[in-house]
């Protein structure tokens, strides 16, 4: 075998390895880890918001393993109207966190109601609730993004 043939063979082999590397590196599952059973997780049953004298009254309910709630966050985004671009990405500019005991959530009772007065005044808000699990590797329980028109 001549030196140029050996060089071409090595070059071809190197190119083939480089071409295959993205396929090898791209393997694997992506996304939040999921529990093998759902005994450690919780989810939203309902979540609603209504205007209340310049503030927002949020009423919601969680079910599942309520002992694993580290905190619940209310996220708000100011909007011109509640229907402003419902398909746009949600970019909250206010966030408030509540510990379960502040909302009256117990291991058997996941319904709560709270009143929040936004610091940024707007005619409407887009909002969602995020329940954070004490097990940081589990996915957050996130409600759908909704809108509320102020009075």
Short mmCIF file of N, CA and C in Angstrom, two decimals:
data_model
loop_
_atom_site.label_atom_id
_atom_site.label_comp_id
_atom_site.label_asym_id
_atom_site.label_seq_id
_atom_site.Cartn_x
_atom_site.Cartn_y
_atom_site.Cartn_z
N UNK A 1 0.85 -1.16 0.00
CA UNK A 1 0.00 0.00 0.00
C UNK A 1 0.90 1.23 0.00
N UNK A 2 0.62 2.14 -0.90
CA UNK A 2 1.45 3.34 -0.98
C UNK A 2 1.04 4.35 0.08
N UNK A 3 1.93 5.28 0.30
CA UNK A 3 1.69 6.29 1.34
C UNK A 3 0.48 7.15 1.00
N UNK A 4 0.26 7.52 -0.28
CA UNK A 4 -0.87 8.37 -0.67
C UNK A 4 -2.19 7.60 -0.52
N UNK A 5 -2.19 6.30 -0.78
CA UNK A 5 -3.39 5.49 -0.61
C UNK A 5 -3.75 5.40 0.87
N UNK A 6 -2.75 5.22 1.72
CA UNK A 6 -2.96 5.15 3.16
C UNK A 6 -3.49 6.49 3.69
N UNK A 7 -2.96 7.59 3.18
CA UNK A 7 -3.40 8.93 3.58
C UNK A 7 -4.86 9.14 3.17
N UNK A 8 -5.22 8.74 1.96
CA UNK A 8 -6.61 8.88 1.49
C UNK A 8 -7.55 8.03 2.33
N UNK A 9 -7.14 6.83 2.69
CA UNK A 9 -7.96 5.94 3.50
C UNK A 9 -8.19 6.53 4.89
N UNK A 10 -7.11 7.04 5.49
CA UNK A 10 -7.23 7.67 6.82
C UNK A 10 -8.10 8.91 6.76
N UNK A 11 -7.96 9.69 5.71
CA UNK A 11 -8.78 10.90 5.55
C UNK A 11 -10.26 10.54 5.40
N UNK A 12 -10.54 9.51 4.61
CA UNK A 12 -11.92 9.08 4.42
C UNK A 12 -12.52 8.57 5.72
N UNK A 13 -11.73 7.82 6.48
CA UNK A 13 -12.19 7.31 7.76
C UNK A 13 -12.47 8.46 8.74
N UNK A 14 -11.62 9.47 8.77
CA UNK A 14 -11.79 10.62 9.63
C UNK A 14 -13.05 11.40 9.26
N UNK A 15 -13.28 11.60 7.96
CA UNK A 15 -14.48 12.29 7.50
C UNK A 15 -15.74 11.51 7.89
N UNK A 16 -15.71 10.19 7.76
CA UNK A 16 -16.85 9.36 8.13
C UNK A 16 -17.14 9.46 9.63
N UNK A 17 -16.09 9.46 10.45
CA UNK A 17 -16.27 9.60 11.90
C UNK A 17 -16.84 10.96 12.26
N UNK A 18 -16.34 12.00 11.62
CA UNK A 18 -16.86 13.34 11.89
C UNK A 18 -18.31 13.48 11.46
N UNK A 19 -18.67 12.88 10.36
CA UNK A 19 -20.05 12.93 9.87
C UNK A 19 -20.99 12.17 10.81
N UNK A 20 -20.53 11.10 11.42
CA UNK A 20 -21.37 10.28 12.30
C UNK A 20 -21.47 10.85 13.71
N UNK A 21 -20.55 11.74 14.11
CA UNK A 21 -20.54 12.23 15.49
C UNK A 21 -21.82 12.97 15.89
N UNK A 22 -22.45 13.79 15.04
CA UNK A 22 -23.71 14.42 15.48
C UNK A 22 -24.82 13.40 15.75
N UNK A 23 -24.82 12.31 15.01
CA UNK A 23 -25.84 11.29 15.23
C UNK A 23 -25.62 10.59 16.57
N UNK A 24 -24.37 10.35 16.91
CA UNK A 24 -24.05 9.70 18.18
C UNK A 24 -24.32 10.64 19.33
N UNK A 25 -23.91 11.91 19.21
CA UNK A 25 -24.07 12.89 20.28
C UNK A 25 -25.54 13.27 20.48
N UNK A 26 -26.38 13.14 19.45
CA UNK A 26 -27.78 13.53 19.54
C UNK A 26 -28.68 12.50 20.18
N UNK A 27 -28.15 11.36 20.56
CA UNK A 27 -28.96 10.32 21.16
C UNK A 27 -29.34 10.70 22.58
N UNK A 28 -30.42 10.14 23.04
CA UNK A 28 -30.82 10.37 24.43
C UNK A 28 -32.12 11.13 24.51
N UNK A 29 -32.78 10.99 25.63
CA UNK A 29 -34.07 11.63 25.85
C UNK A 29 -33.84 13.03 26.39
N UNK A 30 -34.61 13.97 25.90
CA UNK A 30 -34.52 15.34 26.36
C UNK A 30 -35.81 15.71 27.06
N UNK A 31 -35.73 16.61 28.02
CA UNK A 31 -36.91 17.08 28.74
C UNK A 31 -36.80 16.80 30.23
N UNK A 32 -37.83 17.23 30.95
CA UNK A 32 -37.85 17.05 32.40
C UNK A 32 -37.93 15.57 32.75
N UNK A 33 -37.23 15.17 33.80
CA UNK A 33 -37.39 13.78 34.26
C UNK A 33 -38.81 13.57 34.77
N UNK A 34 -39.36 12.44 34.51
CA UNK A 34 -40.70 12.10 34.97
C UNK A 34 -40.61 11.04 36.04
N UNK A 35 -41.42 11.16 37.10
CA UNK A 35 -41.38 10.11 38.12
C UNK A 35 -41.89 8.79 37.55
N UNK A 36 -41.37 7.68 38.07
CA UNK A 36 -41.82 6.37 37.60
C UNK A 36 -43.29 6.17 37.93
N UNK A 37 -43.70 6.67 39.07
CA UNK A 37 -45.12 6.72 39.38
C UNK A 37 -45.42 8.17 39.74
N UNK A 38 -46.66 8.53 39.79
CA UNK A 38 -47.03 9.93 40.00
C UNK A 38 -47.24 10.25 41.48
N UNK A 39 -46.74 9.41 42.37
CA UNK A 39 -46.97 9.64 43.79
C UNK A 39 -46.21 10.85 44.32
N UNK A 40 -45.23 11.37 43.60
CA UNK A 40 -44.48 12.54 44.05
C UNK A 40 -44.93 13.84 43.39
N UNK A 41 -45.84 13.76 42.43
CA UNK A 41 -46.21 14.95 41.67
C UNK A 41 -47.59 15.48 42.05
N UNK A 42 -47.90 16.65 41.55
CA UNK A 42 -49.20 17.28 41.73
C UNK A 42 -49.52 18.05 40.45
N UNK A 43 -50.79 18.42 40.27
CA UNK A 43 -51.20 19.11 39.05
C UNK A 43 -52.36 20.05 39.34
N UNK A 44 -52.63 20.95 38.41
CA UNK A 44 -53.71 21.92 38.56
C UNK A 44 -55.03 21.30 38.14
N UNK A 45 -56.04 21.44 38.99
CA UNK A 45 -57.40 21.02 38.67
C UNK A 45 -58.12 22.18 38.00
N UNK A 46 -57.93 23.38 38.58
CA UNK A 46 -58.54 24.59 38.01
C UNK A 46 -57.71 25.79 38.44
N UNK A 47 -57.80 26.87 37.68
CA UNK A 47 -57.14 28.13 38.01
C UNK A 47 -57.90 29.25 37.30
N UNK A 48 -58.41 30.20 38.08
CA UNK A 48 -59.19 31.32 37.54
C UNK A 48 -58.74 32.62 38.20
N UNK A 49 -58.88 33.72 37.47
CA UNK A 49 -58.56 35.03 38.01
C UNK A 49 -59.67 36.00 37.62
N UNK A 50 -60.01 36.88 38.57
CA UNK A 50 -61.02 37.91 38.33
C UNK A 50 -60.51 39.23 38.89
N UNK A 51 -60.92 40.36 38.28
CA UNK A 51 -60.51 41.66 38.82
C UNK A 51 -61.26 41.94 40.13
N UNK A 52 -60.58 42.66 41.04
CA UNK A 52 -61.20 43.00 42.33
C UNK A 52 -60.62 44.34 42.80
N UNK A 53 -61.25 45.44 42.41
CA UNK A 53 -60.85 46.79 42.85
C UNK A 53 -59.38 47.09 42.58
N UNK A 54 -58.94 46.91 41.36
CA UNK A 54 -57.56 47.19 40.99
C UNK A 54 -56.59 46.05 41.30
N UNK A 55 -57.07 45.03 41.94
CA UNK A 55 -56.25 43.86 42.26
C UNK A 55 -56.78 42.65 41.48
N UNK A 56 -56.13 41.53 41.66
CA UNK A 56 -56.55 40.31 40.98
C UNK A 56 -56.81 39.23 42.03
N UNK A 57 -58.00 38.66 41.98
CA UNK A 57 -58.33 37.54 42.87
C UNK A 57 -58.09 36.25 42.09
N UNK A 58 -57.20 35.43 42.62
CA UNK A 58 -56.87 34.14 42.00
C UNK A 58 -57.48 33.04 42.84
N UNK A 59 -58.24 32.17 42.20
CA UNK A 59 -58.81 30.99 42.84
C UNK A 59 -58.35 29.78 42.06
N UNK A 60 -57.78 28.81 42.78
CA UNK A 60 -57.21 27.65 42.09
C UNK A 60 -57.27 26.43 43.00
N UNK A 61 -57.00 25.28 42.37
CA UNK A 61 -56.98 24.03 43.12
C UNK A 61 -55.97 23.08 42.51
N UNK A 62 -55.20 22.45 43.39
CA UNK A 62 -54.22 21.44 43.00
C UNK A 62 -54.67 20.09 43.53
N UNK A 63 -54.27 19.01 42.86
CA UNK A 63 -54.46 17.68 43.43
C UNK A 63 -53.17 16.89 43.23
N UNK A 64 -53.06 15.80 43.93
CA UNK A 64 -51.85 14.98 43.89
C UNK A 64 -51.18 15.02 45.25
N UNK A 65 -49.87 14.84 45.26
CA UNK A 65 -49.12 14.82 46.50
C UNK A 65 -48.81 16.25 46.94
N UNK A 66 -49.73 16.85 47.68
CA UNK A 66 -49.63 18.25 48.08
C UNK A 66 -48.52 18.49 49.10
N UNK A 67 -48.04 17.46 49.76
CA UNK A 67 -46.92 17.62 50.70
C UNK A 67 -45.64 18.00 49.96
N UNK A 68 -45.59 17.78 48.67
CA UNK A 68 -44.37 18.05 47.90
C UNK A 68 -44.35 19.43 47.26
N UNK A 69 -45.28 20.31 47.61
CA UNK A 69 -45.27 21.67 47.07
C UNK A 69 -44.25 22.49 47.85
N UNK A 70 -43.23 22.97 47.16
CA UNK A 70 -42.27 23.86 47.82
C UNK A 70 -42.84 25.27 47.88
N UNK A 71 -43.32 25.77 46.73
CA UNK A 71 -44.00 27.07 46.69
C UNK A 71 -44.82 27.16 45.41
N UNK A 72 -45.71 28.15 45.40
CA UNK A 72 -46.53 28.43 44.22
C UNK A 72 -46.23 29.86 43.79
N UNK A 73 -45.98 30.06 42.51
CA UNK A 73 -45.68 31.38 41.99
C UNK A 73 -46.82 31.85 41.09
N UNK A 74 -47.23 33.09 41.29
CA UNK A 74 -48.16 33.76 40.39
C UNK A 74 -47.32 34.65 39.50
N UNK A 75 -47.39 34.43 38.19
CA UNK A 75 -46.63 35.22 37.23
C UNK A 75 -47.59 36.06 36.39
N UNK A 76 -47.27 37.35 36.24
CA UNK A 76 -48.11 38.28 35.50
C UNK A 76 -47.33 38.96 34.39
N UNK A 77 -48.02 39.21 33.29
CA UNK A 77 -47.47 39.99 32.18
C UNK A 77 -48.49 41.06 31.85
N UNK A 78 -48.06 42.32 31.80
CA UNK A 78 -48.98 43.38 31.43
C UNK A 78 -49.36 43.22 29.96
N UNK A 79 -50.61 43.59 29.65
CA UNK A 79 -51.10 43.45 28.28
C UNK A 79 -52.09 44.58 28.01
N UNK A 80 -52.25 44.95 26.74
CA UNK A 80 -53.22 45.97 26.37
C UNK A 80 -54.64 45.48 26.61
N UNK A 81 -54.86 44.20 26.30
CA UNK A 81 -56.14 43.54 26.59
C UNK A 81 -55.83 42.08 26.89
N UNK A 82 -56.77 41.40 27.50
CA UNK A 82 -56.55 40.00 27.87
C UNK A 82 -56.32 39.12 26.65
N UNK A 83 -56.80 39.55 25.50
CA UNK A 83 -56.68 38.76 24.28
C UNK A 83 -55.46 39.14 23.43
N UNK A 84 -54.60 40.05 23.93
CA UNK A 84 -53.41 40.43 23.19
C UNK A 84 -52.54 39.23 22.89
N UNK A 85 -52.43 38.91 21.65
CA UNK A 85 -51.51 37.88 21.15
C UNK A 85 -51.47 36.63 22.03
N UNK A 86 -52.54 35.83 22.02
CA UNK A 86 -52.56 34.65 22.87
C UNK A 86 -51.50 33.60 22.49
N UNK A 87 -50.98 33.68 21.26
CA UNK A 87 -49.96 32.71 20.85
C UNK A 87 -48.54 33.23 21.06
N UNK A 88 -48.40 34.48 21.51
CA UNK A 88 -47.06 35.02 21.77
C UNK A 88 -46.46 34.34 22.99
N UNK A 89 -45.14 34.30 23.05
CA UNK A 89 -44.51 33.72 24.24
C UNK A 89 -44.90 34.50 25.49
N UNK A 90 -45.02 33.80 26.58
CA UNK A 90 -45.37 34.41 27.85
C UNK A 90 -44.10 34.92 28.50
N UNK A 91 -44.02 36.23 28.72
CA UNK A 91 -42.86 36.86 29.33
C UNK A 91 -43.32 37.65 30.55
N UNK A 92 -43.40 37.00 31.71
CA UNK A 92 -43.90 37.71 32.89
C UNK A 92 -42.97 38.83 33.33
N UNK A 93 -43.58 39.95 33.75
CA UNK A 93 -42.76 41.03 34.31
C UNK A 93 -43.06 41.26 35.79
N UNK A 94 -43.87 40.39 36.37
CA UNK A 94 -44.09 40.36 37.82
C UNK A 94 -44.23 38.92 38.26
N UNK A 95 -43.71 38.66 39.45
CA UNK A 95 -43.79 37.30 40.00
C UNK A 95 -43.86 37.40 41.52
N UNK A 96 -44.80 36.68 42.11
CA UNK A 96 -44.90 36.61 43.55
C UNK A 96 -44.98 35.15 43.94
N UNK A 97 -44.26 34.79 45.01
CA UNK A 97 -44.22 33.39 45.45
C UNK A 97 -44.92 33.25 46.80
N UNK A 98 -45.66 32.15 46.93
CA UNK A 98 -46.40 31.85 48.15
C UNK A 98 -45.99 30.46 48.63
N UNK A 99 -45.78 30.34 49.94
CA UNK A 99 -45.58 29.02 50.53
C UNK A 99 -46.96 28.40 50.73
N UNK A 100 -47.07 27.09 50.68
CA UNK A 100 -48.38 26.43 50.78
C UNK A 100 -49.18 26.86 52.02
N UNK A 101 -48.50 27.00 53.16
CA UNK A 101 -49.22 27.36 54.38
C UNK A 101 -49.79 28.78 54.31
N UNK A 102 -49.18 29.67 53.52
CA UNK A 102 -49.72 31.02 53.35
C UNK A 102 -51.06 30.99 52.62
N UNK A 103 -51.24 30.01 51.77
CA UNK A 103 -52.47 29.89 50.98
C UNK A 103 -53.49 28.95 51.62
N UNK A 104 -53.13 28.34 52.73
CA UNK A 104 -54.04 27.40 53.39
C UNK A 104 -54.04 26.02 52.77
N UNK A 105 -53.00 25.70 52.01
CA UNK A 105 -52.89 24.38 51.38
C UNK A 105 -52.35 23.40 52.42
N UNK A 106 -53.03 22.28 52.55
CA UNK A 106 -52.58 21.21 53.44
C UNK A 106 -52.39 19.95 52.61
N UNK A 107 -51.99 18.87 53.26
CA UNK A 107 -51.78 17.63 52.52
C UNK A 107 -53.10 17.05 51.99
N UNK A 108 -54.24 17.47 52.56
CA UNK A 108 -55.54 16.98 52.10
C UNK A 108 -56.35 18.04 51.33
N UNK A 109 -55.95 19.31 51.40
CA UNK A 109 -56.77 20.39 50.86
C UNK A 109 -55.92 21.24 49.93
N UNK A 110 -56.22 21.19 48.61
CA UNK A 110 -55.41 21.91 47.63
C UNK A 110 -56.07 23.13 47.03
N UNK A 111 -57.26 23.50 47.49
CA UNK A 111 -57.95 24.68 46.95
C UNK A 111 -57.51 25.92 47.72
N UNK A 112 -57.37 27.04 47.02
CA UNK A 112 -57.01 28.28 47.68
C UNK A 112 -57.52 29.48 46.90
N UNK A 113 -57.54 30.62 47.58
CA UNK A 113 -57.92 31.89 46.99
C UNK A 113 -56.98 32.94 47.56
N UNK A 114 -56.48 33.83 46.72
CA UNK A 114 -55.60 34.90 47.17
C UNK A 114 -55.85 36.15 46.35
N UNK A 115 -55.54 37.28 46.95
CA UNK A 115 -55.71 38.57 46.30
C UNK A 115 -54.32 39.17 46.10
N UNK A 116 -54.03 39.58 44.87
CA UNK A 116 -52.73 40.19 44.58
C UNK A 116 -52.97 41.50 43.85
N UNK A 117 -52.29 42.55 44.31
CA UNK A 117 -52.37 43.87 43.68
C UNK A 117 -51.08 44.13 42.91
N UNK A 118 -51.16 44.10 41.58
CA UNK A 118 -49.95 44.25 40.76
C UNK A 118 -49.28 45.60 40.98
N UNK A 119 -47.96 45.62 40.91
CA UNK A 119 -47.22 46.87 41.04
C UNK A 119 -47.22 47.64 39.73
N UNK A 120 -47.30 46.93 38.61
CA UNK A 120 -47.39 47.57 37.29
C UNK A 120 -48.85 47.63 36.89
N UNK A 121 -49.38 48.81 36.78
CA UNK A 121 -50.80 48.97 36.44
C UNK A 121 -51.00 48.76 34.94
N UNK A 122 -52.09 48.08 34.61
CA UNK A 122 -52.40 47.77 33.21
C UNK A 122 -53.90 47.55 33.08
N UNK A 123 -54.40 47.65 31.87
CA UNK A 123 -55.81 47.41 31.62
C UNK A 123 -56.14 45.92 31.59
N UNK A 124 -55.11 45.11 31.42
CA UNK A 124 -55.29 43.66 31.38
C UNK A 124 -53.96 42.99 31.67
N UNK A 125 -54.04 41.73 32.05
CA UNK A 125 -52.85 40.95 32.35
C UNK A 125 -52.98 39.57 31.74
N UNK A 126 -51.86 39.01 31.34
CA UNK A 126 -51.77 37.58 31.06
C UNK A 126 -51.13 36.99 32.30
N UNK A 127 -51.54 35.80 32.71
CA UNK A 127 -51.05 35.24 33.96
C UNK A 127 -51.01 33.72 33.90
N UNK A 128 -50.27 33.15 34.84
CA UNK A 128 -50.26 31.70 35.04
C UNK A 128 -49.77 31.42 36.46
N UNK A 129 -50.04 30.21 36.90
CA UNK A 129 -49.57 29.72 38.19
C UNK A 129 -48.54 28.63 37.96
N UNK A 130 -47.51 28.62 38.79
CA UNK A 130 -46.46 27.60 38.70
C UNK A 130 -46.30 26.97 40.08
N UNK A 131 -46.53 25.67 40.17
CA UNK A 131 -46.30 24.94 41.41
C UNK A 131 -44.95 24.27 41.33
N UNK A 132 -44.08 24.58 42.27
CA UNK A 132 -42.72 24.04 42.26
C UNK A 132 -42.63 22.90 43.27
N UNK A 133 -42.12 21.77 42.80
CA UNK A 133 -42.00 20.56 43.61
C UNK A 133 -40.75 20.64 44.49
N UNK A 134 -40.83 20.08 45.69
CA UNK A 134 -39.66 20.04 46.58
C UNK A 134 -38.53 19.23 45.95
N UNK A 135 -38.87 18.31 45.06
CA UNK A 135 -37.88 17.55 44.31
C UNK A 135 -37.56 18.34 43.05
N UNK A 136 -36.46 19.08 43.09
CA UNK A 136 -36.11 20.01 42.02
C UNK A 136 -35.96 19.38 40.65
N UNK A 137 -35.79 18.06 40.59
CA UNK A 137 -35.62 17.42 39.29
C UNK A 137 -36.96 17.10 38.61
N UNK A 138 -38.07 17.25 39.34
CA UNK A 138 -39.38 16.97 38.74
C UNK A 138 -39.94 18.23 38.09
N UNK A 139 -40.71 18.04 37.06
CA UNK A 139 -41.29 19.13 36.30
C UNK A 139 -42.24 19.95 37.18
N UNK A 140 -42.23 21.27 36.96
CA UNK A 140 -43.16 22.15 37.68
C UNK A 140 -44.58 21.92 37.16
N UNK A 141 -45.56 22.10 38.05
CA UNK A 141 -46.96 22.06 37.64
C UNK A 141 -47.32 23.47 37.18
N UNK A 142 -47.49 23.65 35.89
CA UNK A 142 -47.73 24.97 35.31
C UNK A 142 -49.14 25.03 34.74
N UNK A 143 -49.90 26.04 35.14
CA UNK A 143 -51.25 26.21 34.59
C UNK A 143 -51.12 26.82 33.19
N UNK A 144 -52.20 26.82 32.46
CA UNK A 144 -52.19 27.45 31.14
C UNK A 144 -52.15 28.97 31.32
N UNK A 145 -51.61 29.67 30.33
CA UNK A 145 -51.58 31.12 30.35
C UNK A 145 -52.96 31.63 29.99
N UNK A 146 -53.49 32.51 30.83
CA UNK A 146 -54.81 33.07 30.63
C UNK A 146 -54.77 34.57 30.74
N UNK A 147 -55.84 35.21 30.38
CA UNK A 147 -55.93 36.65 30.47
C UNK A 147 -57.02 37.10 31.42
N UNK A 148 -56.84 38.28 32.00
CA UNK A 148 -57.86 38.88 32.84
C UNK A 148 -57.93 40.38 32.51
N UNK A 149 -59.13 40.86 32.19
CA UNK A 149 -59.38 42.27 31.93
C UNK A 149 -59.68 42.94 33.26
N UNK A 150 -59.05 44.07 33.49
CA UNK A 150 -59.29 44.80 34.73
C UNK A 150 -60.54 45.66 34.60
N UNK A 151 -61.10 46.05 35.73
CA UNK A 151 -62.35 46.84 35.74
C UNK A 151 -62.10 48.24 35.28
#
